[in-house]
């Protein structure tokens, strides 16, 4: 499709301002003003609407396609939450209003939403308190690691290392590093669990934290988790829970009970808010009692007269991590989702997510190599190593799935599984949808033996074929030029 | 209410296929002693009940005050066509476009967004978005530290206190040295700034217009900064760039800012949009996603995520940033907003904001005891000195239906009587005159 800039025609406009209603003031001195116009495109409203509507139709999305992208929990996003977030009382509220003298009363509805969501998340995870401020999962990780650093500093201890398993999300070591820590990577053993001997070897009182995903990125619940946590605590290190996979555990197990001290949650994964093409998400962080004092400011508190207020005077706080109170619009949708599902609905979500994943695993395990022969939780991880012997790699399988109308699973992650295919069906998909997907996956396994070229040519039915990513990186063209 | 499609028969068949007799068996790897000790949540409710409850809460918010509060976050108009586009589920229920063949809509939109941000800022390259204006400034500072191998950051205290506070938080465990330059007569003090500028300086960060609304031409500062081999970073208000000299025209190396004003609702503080543009030699230090143009195997134009060897999913602890999910849907709002306005509409919008603010200055300066600060030119926001505490005046104005401004004493010591007033294109002449009347009445009472 043409770029919007290529459709520009001088003189067109997609929006009109009301005529000027104030007398013309003296213009700003020229030295403060831009000398050249931008090349933003001028089009009619219909031009713009049609351009982006047609672009939207080139995307796969949860509402149009099965989207079993592992680790991302692409569940259905209930529509009523969109309507709620658009209520003017929420969408029009300036974030500085409650910071004006007596202004707390101007935002009681929104403050209540923040407070109640925090209470729900604390109960769901077994933590003492939450900050709703982190603006995405990785932002939550950074906040969590900074809270851990503040805790150690407060205890007069300067620790240097953060431990992560080699199966971790890339954000874990990246968050630890930018917060100022050195990263120690522990390999995964032959049994699919973090190698405990290696772990013990690296654990000492210079370790600030151990960051784990549970169930891990292989979709496996590590039964040694409490032991791992106890060992960390014995040397004074804290346990960090990457909440990307919390959907598997709702009502079944809680990070707080498992021995975790700091938790982040991806509201856009577990609590049904839309992923927005790569955000906005929200990554609230929960902590155990020992870390509550370090949470970012402000905190939302409930006063004895049942009104809500912002609390800024917290001398141990790490300070500001976001401009305000978090991605409020996202938090609001997650709150509506939790109210709607309630206790039983959330438990059912975990149960059926795990049922769907195990069903995928069992139906496909004769056709693809399982990364580890284990019962899975909310996602199952296969290796396309068998298919790769015939030249059909994970990426080829992904492209063939696209031709058949399926968004591919996560491929080549976790990094420790060769030719990884990570499938997370989520609870909102029906048996029929999953059966149809399984059928295509089996068809691909067959083609890999009989007609590998056919798979490697895919996609053939999309608006474009495979793209030259090397060219994109070697000769970067990152913007249109007039 | 739940959104699961399973019938009892489906569940039975699936369990049979797996070879277990009930769902609970699927959770057998969680040892008994580690099961949830509590899960005390209310029972689910219907869509009608939840909607009514939250409608009620929304009505407890005073979102209908006539607003002259800005301070970095502005009440601008959002065209209906914008909502119609971003509410398409093919956009908002997709995720990061890892698979380009089924994500060309998103990838092209981001490429267009990157182009629009480059055009507005006058710089060469833009990323696909960051969380907000504050994290964008932090990421820019870290880029400069990596690029120069130095660790001193000079920042103007005319930059929002919120952003300065965020910078301190994020770097609290790193060895970064900060120098804050005081604001003199509403503008950054060249004299103070140059005093601290040296060959240990990684970057100088300036905001335009600054927190007090003052507009500046920083070209001279940037030139000096470059002489010391440091980078110049500008935090800008994108709507103002319809009129004001762009960071590129002043030769800044990096421009960042809060994109909320480009078609994103105030929504009590988020989701917002951090944008970042830079000179092309800095592109490999940039954080986050970047989309590039390429060709498919038939030579047809297409778009992909590119230069990914900077990113956490490849480089892990050596990545330029830990960012993964960004604010894609807000970036889409921004490029659609700019496209609906068009190149003359962007100028017109900036012009309207400027004109209305100038009118408000005129009207307010006629009130006895109110002094409009005029030491610097302004865009759509300006500072007035009141004869008494501004927070008290703001409080009284609420009863009259106005959020009349932001009391500067909240962020700056010794400025208790100062009020920061923002006037956007949404405010009418009549509202501005009523603001003045009400203010006069409050000051007389």
PDB file of C-alpha atoms in Angstrom, chain A residues 1-6 8 13-15 17-18 20-22 24-28 31-35 37-42 45 51-53 55-56 58-63 67 72 74 77-80 88-91 93-96 99-101 106-107 109-110 112 123 135-136 138-139 149 153 168 170-171 174-175 177-180 221 248 251-252 254 257 274-280 312 318 320-321 323-329 339-343 348 352 356 375 399 427-431 459 462-468 472-473 477-480, chain B residues 1-6 13-15 24 26-27 29 35-45 47 54-55 57-58 60-63 69-71 73 77 81 85 88-96 99-106 108-109 111-112 114-115 118-120 123-124 131-132 162 165-166 169-170 172-174 217 241 243-245 249 265-272 292-298 300-301 303-304 306 312 316-317 322 326-329 335 338 340 342-343 345-349 352 354-356 358-359 377 395 398 407 410 428-429:
ATOM      1  CA  UNK A   1       0.000   0.000   0.000  1.00  0.00           C
ATOM      2  CA  UNK A   2       1.046   3.585  -0.622  1.00  0.00           C
ATOM      3  CA  UNK A   3       2.293   5.518   2.394  1.00  0.00           C
ATOM      4  CA  UNK A   4       0.033   8.210   3.781  1.00  0.00           C
ATOM      5  CA  UNK A   5       2.690  10.754   2.799  1.00  0.00           C
ATOM      6  CA  UNK A   6       2.472   9.612  -0.808  1.00  0.00           C
ATOM      7  CA  UNK A   8      -0.729  14.046   0.250  1.00  0.00           C
ATOM      8  CA  UNK A  13      -7.918  18.769   5.102  1.00  0.00           C
ATOM      9  CA  UNK A  14      -9.368  16.189   7.453  1.00  0.00           C
ATOM     10  CA  UNK A  15     -10.316  18.513  10.278  1.00  0.00           C
ATOM     11  CA  UNK A  17     -11.063  24.356  13.700  1.00  0.00           C
ATOM     12  CA  UNK A  18     -13.759  26.872  14.621  1.00  0.00           C
ATOM     13  CA  UNK A  20     -10.897  32.556  15.429  1.00  0.00           C
ATOM     14  CA  UNK A  21     -12.881  34.161  18.264  1.00  0.00           C
ATOM     15  CA  UNK A  22     -10.139  36.264  19.826  1.00  0.00           C
ATOM     16  CA  UNK A  24      -5.162  38.644  16.616  1.00  0.00           C
ATOM     17  CA  UNK A  25      -2.113  39.033  18.854  1.00  0.00           C
ATOM     18  CA  UNK A  26       1.370  40.083  17.839  1.00  0.00           C
ATOM     19  CA  UNK A  27       3.119  37.077  16.308  1.00  0.00           C
ATOM     20  CA  UNK A  28       5.956  35.373  18.098  1.00  0.00           C
ATOM     21  CA  UNK A  31      13.823  33.505  15.883  1.00  0.00           C
ATOM     22  CA  UNK A  32      11.544  31.302  18.009  1.00  0.00           C
ATOM     23  CA  UNK A  33       9.553  29.991  15.046  1.00  0.00           C
ATOM     24  CA  UNK A  34      10.167  27.106  12.700  1.00  0.00           C
ATOM     25  CA  UNK A  35      11.328  28.213   9.295  1.00  0.00           C
ATOM     26  CA  UNK A  37       6.685  23.464   7.177  1.00  0.00           C
ATOM     27  CA  UNK A  38       6.589  19.788   8.015  1.00  0.00           C
ATOM     28  CA  UNK A  39       5.844  17.200   5.357  1.00  0.00           C
ATOM     29  CA  UNK A  40       2.919  15.782   7.302  1.00  0.00           C
ATOM     30  CA  UNK A  41       0.360  14.638   4.724  1.00  0.00           C
ATOM     31  CA  UNK A  42      -2.775  16.681   4.021  1.00  0.00           C
ATOM     32  CA  UNK A  45     -11.082  12.730   6.557  1.00  0.00           C
ATOM     33  CA  UNK A  51      -5.960   4.499   4.594  1.00  0.00           C
ATOM     34  CA  UNK A  52      -5.811   3.246   8.169  1.00  0.00           C
ATOM     35  CA  UNK A  53      -8.865   1.015   7.854  1.00  0.00           C
ATOM     36  CA  UNK A  55      -3.945  -0.952   6.803  1.00  0.00           C
ATOM     37  CA  UNK A  56      -5.740  -2.517   9.768  1.00  0.00           C
ATOM     38  CA  UNK A  58      -3.435  -6.373   6.837  1.00  0.00           C
ATOM     39  CA  UNK A  59      -3.039  -7.368  10.491  1.00  0.00           C
ATOM     40  CA  UNK A  60      -3.860 -10.599  12.247  1.00  0.00           C
ATOM     41  CA  UNK A  61      -5.462  -9.919  15.626  1.00  0.00           C
ATOM     42  CA  UNK A  62      -7.247 -11.815  18.388  1.00  0.00           C
ATOM     43  CA  UNK A  63     -10.625 -10.671  17.057  1.00  0.00           C
ATOM     44  CA  UNK A  67      -3.224 -16.057  18.110  1.00  0.00           C
ATOM     45  CA  UNK A  72       1.955 -13.267  25.532  1.00  0.00           C
ATOM     46  CA  UNK A  74      -3.448 -13.376  23.720  1.00  0.00           C
ATOM     47  CA  UNK A  77     -10.484  -8.751  25.313  1.00  0.00           C
ATOM     48  CA  UNK A  78     -14.075  -8.199  26.470  1.00  0.00           C
ATOM     49  CA  UNK A  79     -15.616  -5.260  24.634  1.00  0.00           C
ATOM     50  CA  UNK A  80     -17.492  -3.693  27.531  1.00  0.00           C
ATOM     51  CA  UNK A  88     -15.858  10.916  30.006  1.00  0.00           C
ATOM     52  CA  UNK A  89     -15.582  10.917  33.774  1.00  0.00           C
ATOM     53  CA  UNK A  90     -12.527   8.702  33.362  1.00  0.00           C
ATOM     54  CA  UNK A  91     -11.067   9.668  30.002  1.00  0.00           C
ATOM     55  CA  UNK A  93      -9.776  13.561  33.986  1.00  0.00           C
ATOM     56  CA  UNK A  94      -6.554  15.573  34.283  1.00  0.00           C
ATOM     57  CA  UNK A  95      -4.013  13.680  36.386  1.00  0.00           C
ATOM     58  CA  UNK A  96      -2.939  16.793  38.276  1.00  0.00           C
ATOM     59  CA  UNK A  99      -2.671  17.208  43.454  1.00  0.00           C
ATOM     60  CA  UNK A 100      -4.387  20.580  43.772  1.00  0.00           C
ATOM     61  CA  UNK A 101      -5.261  21.746  47.286  1.00  0.00           C
ATOM     62  CA  UNK A 106     -12.163  15.749  42.364  1.00  0.00           C
ATOM     63  CA  UNK A 107     -10.930  12.276  41.520  1.00  0.00           C
ATOM     64  CA  UNK A 109     -13.904   7.599  41.400  1.00  0.00           C
ATOM     65  CA  UNK A 110     -10.520   7.004  39.784  1.00  0.00           C
ATOM     66  CA  UNK A 112     -11.159   4.133  44.213  1.00  0.00           C
ATOM     67  CA  UNK A 123      -5.154 -11.085  47.201  1.00  0.00           C
ATOM     68  CA  UNK A 135       3.615   1.221  32.549  1.00  0.00           C
ATOM     69  CA  UNK A 136       4.465  -2.219  31.119  1.00  0.00           C
ATOM     70  CA  UNK A 138       9.473  -4.669  31.672  1.00  0.00           C
ATOM     71  CA  UNK A 139       8.894  -1.342  33.420  1.00  0.00           C
ATOM     72  CA  UNK A 149      18.166  -2.423  45.557  1.00  0.00           C
ATOM     73  CA  UNK A 153      20.734  -0.395  50.642  1.00  0.00           C
ATOM     74  CA  UNK A 168      14.255 -16.352  31.302  1.00  0.00           C
ATOM     75  CA  UNK A 170      15.246 -11.220  27.806  1.00  0.00           C
ATOM     76  CA  UNK A 171      13.702  -8.402  29.804  1.00  0.00           C
ATOM     77  CA  UNK A 174      18.115  -6.422  30.746  1.00  0.00           C
ATOM     78  CA  UNK A 175      16.136  -4.935  33.672  1.00  0.00           C
ATOM     79  CA  UNK A 177      21.557  -4.714  34.174  1.00  0.00           C
ATOM     80  CA  UNK A 178      20.090  -1.263  33.659  1.00  0.00           C
ATOM     81  CA  UNK A 179      19.260  -1.071  37.361  1.00  0.00           C
ATOM     82  CA  UNK A 180      22.988  -1.473  37.973  1.00  0.00           C
ATOM     83  CA  UNK A 221       5.784 -25.563  37.156  1.00  0.00           C
ATOM     84  CA  UNK A 248      -1.834 -20.530  34.748  1.00  0.00           C
ATOM     85  CA  UNK A 251      -6.574 -19.385  42.434  1.00  0.00           C
ATOM     86  CA  UNK A 252      -4.231 -22.382  42.321  1.00  0.00           C
ATOM     87  CA  UNK A 254       0.152 -17.477  44.691  1.00  0.00           C
ATOM     88  CA  UNK A 257       2.854 -18.248  49.206  1.00  0.00           C
ATOM     89  CA  UNK A 274      -5.868  -5.493  24.794  1.00  0.00           C
ATOM     90  CA  UNK A 275      -2.240  -5.656  23.696  1.00  0.00           C
ATOM     91  CA  UNK A 276      -2.672  -2.661  21.370  1.00  0.00           C
ATOM     92  CA  UNK A 277      -0.196  -3.802  18.721  1.00  0.00           C
ATOM     93  CA  UNK A 278       2.643  -3.565  21.253  1.00  0.00           C
ATOM     94  CA  UNK A 279       1.207  -1.576  24.146  1.00  0.00           C
ATOM     95  CA  UNK A 280      -0.066   0.176  26.094  1.00  0.00           C
ATOM     96  CA  UNK A 312       3.554  11.588  48.967  1.00  0.00           C
ATOM     97  CA  UNK A 318      12.363   5.018  45.661  1.00  0.00           C
ATOM     98  CA  UNK A 320       8.861   8.742  41.008  1.00  0.00           C
ATOM     99  CA  UNK A 321       8.948   5.976  38.399  1.00  0.00           C
ATOM    100  CA  UNK A 323       4.581  10.733  35.797  1.00  0.00           C
ATOM    101  CA  UNK A 324       1.390   9.775  37.643  1.00  0.00           C
ATOM    102  CA  UNK A 325      -0.510   6.730  38.837  1.00  0.00           C
ATOM    103  CA  UNK A 326       0.138   4.247  36.044  1.00  0.00           C
ATOM    104  CA  UNK A 327      -1.617   3.516  32.774  1.00  0.00           C
ATOM    105  CA  UNK A 328      -4.968   4.299  34.318  1.00  0.00           C
ATOM    106  CA  UNK A 329      -7.019   3.446  31.242  1.00  0.00           C
ATOM    107  CA  UNK A 339     -15.122  -7.642  38.702  1.00  0.00           C
ATOM    108  CA  UNK A 340     -16.838  -9.426  35.841  1.00  0.00           C
ATOM    109  CA  UNK A 341     -15.060 -12.776  36.161  1.00  0.00           C
ATOM    110  CA  UNK A 342     -14.896 -12.766  39.940  1.00  0.00           C
ATOM    111  CA  UNK A 343     -13.308 -15.517  41.973  1.00  0.00           C
ATOM    112  CA  UNK A 348     -11.944 -21.150  35.530  1.00  0.00           C
ATOM    113  CA  UNK A 352      -9.267 -23.941  30.938  1.00  0.00           C
ATOM    114  CA  UNK A 356      -6.277 -26.089  26.292  1.00  0.00           C
ATOM    115  CA  UNK A 375       2.920 -32.052  32.047  1.00  0.00           C
ATOM    116  CA  UNK A 399       5.004 -18.730   7.736  1.00  0.00           C
ATOM    117  CA  UNK A 427      -8.800 -20.205  27.839  1.00  0.00           C
ATOM    118  CA  UNK A 428     -10.990 -18.205  25.491  1.00  0.00           C
ATOM    119  CA  UNK A 429     -10.402 -20.476  22.487  1.00  0.00           C
ATOM    120  CA  UNK A 430     -12.803 -23.301  21.704  1.00  0.00           C
ATOM    121  CA  UNK A 431     -12.023 -26.959  21.080  1.00  0.00           C
ATOM    122  CA  UNK A 459       3.431 -17.534   2.735  1.00  0.00           C
ATOM    123  CA  UNK A 462      -0.586 -12.946   1.990  1.00  0.00           C
ATOM    124  CA  UNK A 463      -0.261  -9.459   0.503  1.00  0.00           C
ATOM    125  CA  UNK A 464       3.522  -9.845   0.727  1.00  0.00           C
ATOM    126  CA  UNK A 465       5.972 -12.725   0.703  1.00  0.00           C
ATOM    127  CA  UNK A 466       8.916 -13.188   3.036  1.00  0.00           C
ATOM    128  CA  UNK A 467      10.773  -9.970   3.653  1.00  0.00           C
ATOM    129  CA  UNK A 468      14.473  -9.314   3.398  1.00  0.00           C
ATOM    130  CA  UNK A 472      16.432  -3.795   6.380  1.00  0.00           C
ATOM    131  CA  UNK A 473      19.237  -3.914   8.943  1.00  0.00           C
ATOM    132  CA  UNK A 477      15.393   3.048   5.813  1.00  0.00           C
ATOM    133  CA  UNK A 478      13.525   4.150   8.918  1.00  0.00           C
ATOM    134  CA  UNK A 479      11.402   6.989   7.574  1.00  0.00           C
ATOM    135  CA  UNK A 480       9.856   8.242   4.366  1.00  0.00           C
TER     136      UNK A 480
ATOM    137  CA  UNK B   1     -19.538 -13.846  33.505  1.00  0.00           C
ATOM    138  CA  UNK B   2     -16.634 -15.601  31.880  1.00  0.00           C
ATOM    139  CA  UNK B   3     -15.503 -15.647  28.280  1.00  0.00           C
ATOM    140  CA  UNK B   4     -14.686 -19.327  27.949  1.00  0.00           C
ATOM    141  CA  UNK B   5     -16.469 -21.324  25.227  1.00  0.00           C
ATOM    142  CA  UNK B   6     -16.094 -24.822  26.694  1.00  0.00           C
ATOM    143  CA  UNK B  13     -13.416 -35.080  25.446  1.00  0.00           C
ATOM    144  CA  UNK B  14     -10.299 -33.007  26.019  1.00  0.00           C
ATOM    145  CA  UNK B  15      -9.604 -34.627  29.386  1.00  0.00           C
ATOM    146  CA  UNK B  24      -7.362 -30.779  38.917  1.00  0.00           C
ATOM    147  CA  UNK B  26      -3.399 -31.052  35.399  1.00  0.00           C
ATOM    148  CA  UNK B  27      -2.205 -29.038  38.397  1.00  0.00           C
ATOM    149  CA  UNK B  29       2.933 -30.519  39.710  1.00  0.00           C
ATOM    150  CA  UNK B  35      -1.427 -24.292  46.924  1.00  0.00           C
ATOM    151  CA  UNK B  36      -3.024 -20.860  47.283  1.00  0.00           C
ATOM    152  CA  UNK B  37      -3.583 -20.133  50.955  1.00  0.00           C
ATOM    153  CA  UNK B  38      -6.390 -17.740  50.133  1.00  0.00           C
ATOM    154  CA  UNK B  39      -8.265 -16.424  47.091  1.00  0.00           C
ATOM    155  CA  UNK B  40     -10.868 -14.302  48.704  1.00  0.00           C
ATOM    156  CA  UNK B  41     -12.431 -12.341  45.850  1.00  0.00           C
ATOM    157  CA  UNK B  42     -16.031 -11.355  45.166  1.00  0.00           C
ATOM    158  CA  UNK B  43     -18.220 -13.452  42.909  1.00  0.00           C
ATOM    159  CA  UNK B  44     -18.401 -12.444  39.275  1.00  0.00           C
ATOM    160  CA  UNK B  45     -20.953  -9.936  38.035  1.00  0.00           C
ATOM    161  CA  UNK B  47     -21.631  -6.802  32.198  1.00  0.00           C
ATOM    162  CA  UNK B  54     -18.121   1.931  37.026  1.00  0.00           C
ATOM    163  CA  UNK B  55     -20.400   4.524  35.446  1.00  0.00           C
ATOM    164  CA  UNK B  57     -17.528   5.809  39.907  1.00  0.00           C
ATOM    165  CA  UNK B  58     -16.789   7.836  36.776  1.00  0.00           C
ATOM    166  CA  UNK B  60     -17.587  10.867  41.160  1.00  0.00           C
ATOM    167  CA  UNK B  61     -14.751  12.442  39.147  1.00  0.00           C
ATOM    168  CA  UNK B  62     -14.834  16.145  38.367  1.00  0.00           C
ATOM    169  CA  UNK B  63     -13.932  15.688  34.708  1.00  0.00           C
ATOM    170  CA  UNK B  69      -4.507  23.083  33.822  1.00  0.00           C
ATOM    171  CA  UNK B  70      -1.644  21.944  31.635  1.00  0.00           C
ATOM    172  CA  UNK B  71       1.798  21.542  33.183  1.00  0.00           C
ATOM    173  CA  UNK B  73      -0.517  17.388  29.938  1.00  0.00           C
ATOM    174  CA  UNK B  77      -9.594  18.188  21.021  1.00  0.00           C
ATOM    175  CA  UNK B  81     -12.424   9.831  13.112  1.00  0.00           C
ATOM    176  CA  UNK B  85      -9.653   4.134  13.470  1.00  0.00           C
ATOM    177  CA  UNK B  88     -10.593  -1.186  15.018  1.00  0.00           C
ATOM    178  CA  UNK B  89      -9.836  -4.512  16.693  1.00  0.00           C
ATOM    179  CA  UNK B  90      -7.364  -5.401  13.918  1.00  0.00           C
ATOM    180  CA  UNK B  91      -5.220  -2.716  15.518  1.00  0.00           C
ATOM    181  CA  UNK B  92      -5.947  -2.926  19.222  1.00  0.00           C
ATOM    182  CA  UNK B  93      -6.223  -6.709  19.646  1.00  0.00           C
ATOM    183  CA  UNK B  94      -2.978  -7.453  17.795  1.00  0.00           C
ATOM    184  CA  UNK B  95       0.425  -7.548  19.453  1.00  0.00           C
ATOM    185  CA  UNK B  96       3.965  -6.497  18.611  1.00  0.00           C
ATOM    186  CA  UNK B  99       5.598 -11.738  12.102  1.00  0.00           C
ATOM    187  CA  UNK B 100       5.727  -9.131   9.341  1.00  0.00           C
ATOM    188  CA  UNK B 101       3.630 -11.008   6.757  1.00  0.00           C
ATOM    189  CA  UNK B 102       0.534 -10.798   8.973  1.00  0.00           C
ATOM    190  CA  UNK B 103       1.335  -7.405  10.517  1.00  0.00           C
ATOM    191  CA  UNK B 104       1.967  -5.066   7.594  1.00  0.00           C
ATOM    192  CA  UNK B 105      -0.812  -2.761   8.774  1.00  0.00           C
ATOM    193  CA  UNK B 106       0.892  -2.198  12.085  1.00  0.00           C
ATOM    194  CA  UNK B 108       3.502   0.511   7.997  1.00  0.00           C
ATOM    195  CA  UNK B 109       1.594   2.588  10.567  1.00  0.00           C
ATOM    196  CA  UNK B 111       6.902   3.582   9.925  1.00  0.00           C
ATOM    197  CA  UNK B 112       4.508   6.447   9.190  1.00  0.00           C
ATOM    198  CA  UNK B 114       8.355   7.443  12.849  1.00  0.00           C
ATOM    199  CA  UNK B 115       8.299   9.681   9.781  1.00  0.00           C
ATOM    200  CA  UNK B 118      11.020  13.041  12.450  1.00  0.00           C
ATOM    201  CA  UNK B 119       9.123  15.715  10.522  1.00  0.00           C
ATOM    202  CA  UNK B 120       7.836  17.423  13.680  1.00  0.00           C
ATOM    203  CA  UNK B 123      15.557  14.990  13.258  1.00  0.00           C
ATOM    204  CA  UNK B 124      16.616  11.923  11.254  1.00  0.00           C
ATOM    205  CA  UNK B 131       6.144   4.800  27.721  1.00  0.00           C
ATOM    206  CA  UNK B 132       5.906   8.544  28.381  1.00  0.00           C
ATOM    207  CA  UNK B 162       8.297  15.054  37.464  1.00  0.00           C
ATOM    208  CA  UNK B 165      12.486  13.196  39.769  1.00  0.00           C
ATOM    209  CA  UNK B 166      12.162  10.182  37.444  1.00  0.00           C
ATOM    210  CA  UNK B 169      15.040   7.406  40.598  1.00  0.00           C
ATOM    211  CA  UNK B 170      16.220   5.466  37.568  1.00  0.00           C
ATOM    212  CA  UNK B 172      19.965   5.960  41.839  1.00  0.00           C
ATOM    213  CA  UNK B 173      22.149   2.836  41.648  1.00  0.00           C
ATOM    214  CA  UNK B 174      24.322   4.043  38.788  1.00  0.00           C
ATOM    215  CA  UNK B 217      15.815  29.458  21.097  1.00  0.00           C
ATOM    216  CA  UNK B 241       6.151  22.348  17.018  1.00  0.00           C
ATOM    217  CA  UNK B 243       4.848  26.913  15.302  1.00  0.00           C
ATOM    218  CA  UNK B 244       8.107  26.770  17.264  1.00  0.00           C
ATOM    219  CA  UNK B 245      11.612  26.199  16.012  1.00  0.00           C
ATOM    220  CA  UNK B 249      16.633  23.438  13.569  1.00  0.00           C
ATOM    221  CA  UNK B 265      -7.086  11.460  26.191  1.00  0.00           C
ATOM    222  CA  UNK B 266      -5.863  12.743  29.568  1.00  0.00           C
ATOM    223  CA  UNK B 267      -7.226   9.585  31.187  1.00  0.00           C
ATOM    224  CA  UNK B 268      -5.887  10.388  34.646  1.00  0.00           C
ATOM    225  CA  UNK B 269      -2.255   9.999  33.691  1.00  0.00           C
ATOM    226  CA  UNK B 270      -2.068   7.222  31.128  1.00  0.00           C
ATOM    227  CA  UNK B 271      -1.706   5.504  28.811  1.00  0.00           C
ATOM    228  CA  UNK B 272       0.420   8.216  27.232  1.00  0.00           C
ATOM    229  CA  UNK B 292      12.365  -0.238   8.651  1.00  0.00           C
ATOM    230  CA  UNK B 293      11.434  -0.528   5.016  1.00  0.00           C
ATOM    231  CA  UNK B 294      12.631  -3.470   2.948  1.00  0.00           C
ATOM    232  CA  UNK B 295      11.438  -5.678   0.087  1.00  0.00           C
ATOM    233  CA  UNK B 296       9.896  -9.134  -0.123  1.00  0.00           C
ATOM    234  CA  UNK B 297      11.167 -11.970  -2.280  1.00  0.00           C
ATOM    235  CA  UNK B 298       9.262 -10.485  -5.261  1.00  0.00           C
ATOM    236  CA  UNK B 300       7.668  -5.589  -3.320  1.00  0.00           C
ATOM    237  CA  UNK B 301       7.932  -2.947  -0.577  1.00  0.00           C
ATOM    238  CA  UNK B 303       8.124  -3.263   6.545  1.00  0.00           C
ATOM    239  CA  UNK B 304       9.840  -5.149   9.379  1.00  0.00           C
ATOM    240  CA  UNK B 306      14.763  -3.871  12.405  1.00  0.00           C
ATOM    241  CA  UNK B 312      16.531  -7.202  25.104  1.00  0.00           C
ATOM    242  CA  UNK B 316      19.592  -9.593  27.045  1.00  0.00           C
ATOM    243  CA  UNK B 317      21.773  -7.899  29.705  1.00  0.00           C
ATOM    244  CA  UNK B 322      14.866  -3.348  28.794  1.00  0.00           C
ATOM    245  CA  UNK B 326       5.801   0.178  24.301  1.00  0.00           C
ATOM    246  CA  UNK B 327       2.789   2.395  23.550  1.00  0.00           C
ATOM    247  CA  UNK B 328       2.021   1.355  19.976  1.00  0.00           C
ATOM    248  CA  UNK B 329      -1.685   2.185  20.059  1.00  0.00           C
ATOM    249  CA  UNK B 335       0.091   9.673  13.501  1.00  0.00           C
ATOM    250  CA  UNK B 338      -1.388  14.513  12.673  1.00  0.00           C
ATOM    251  CA  UNK B 340      -6.262  14.304  10.079  1.00  0.00           C
ATOM    252  CA  UNK B 342      -2.622  17.813   7.858  1.00  0.00           C
ATOM    253  CA  UNK B 343       0.367  20.099   7.477  1.00  0.00           C
ATOM    254  CA  UNK B 345      -3.891  22.050  10.352  1.00  0.00           C
ATOM    255  CA  UNK B 346      -0.889  21.467  12.607  1.00  0.00           C
ATOM    256  CA  UNK B 347       0.200  25.066  12.084  1.00  0.00           C
ATOM    257  CA  UNK B 348      -3.342  26.285  12.588  1.00  0.00           C
ATOM    258  CA  UNK B 349      -3.719  24.356  15.828  1.00  0.00           C
ATOM    259  CA  UNK B 352      -4.946  28.922  17.834  1.00  0.00           C
ATOM    260  CA  UNK B 354      -0.879  30.776  20.924  1.00  0.00           C
ATOM    261  CA  UNK B 355      -3.564  33.334  20.097  1.00  0.00           C
ATOM    262  CA  UNK B 356      -5.938  32.202  22.833  1.00  0.00           C
ATOM    263  CA  UNK B 358      -2.152  35.719  24.384  1.00  0.00           C
ATOM    264  CA  UNK B 359      -5.782  36.824  24.699  1.00  0.00           C
ATOM    265  CA  UNK B 377       7.621  34.842  25.135  1.00  0.00           C
ATOM    266  CA  UNK B 395      -9.408  25.626  45.419  1.00  0.00           C
ATOM    267  CA  UNK B 398     -13.266  24.848  41.592  1.00  0.00           C
ATOM    268  CA  UNK B 407      -0.143  26.319  41.471  1.00  0.00           C
ATOM    269  CA  UNK B 410       3.599  22.542  44.473  1.00  0.00           C
ATOM    270  CA  UNK B 428     -13.518  29.710  23.906  1.00  0.00           C
ATOM    271  CA  UNK B 429     -13.319  33.472  24.251  1.00  0.00           C
TER     272      UNK B 429
END
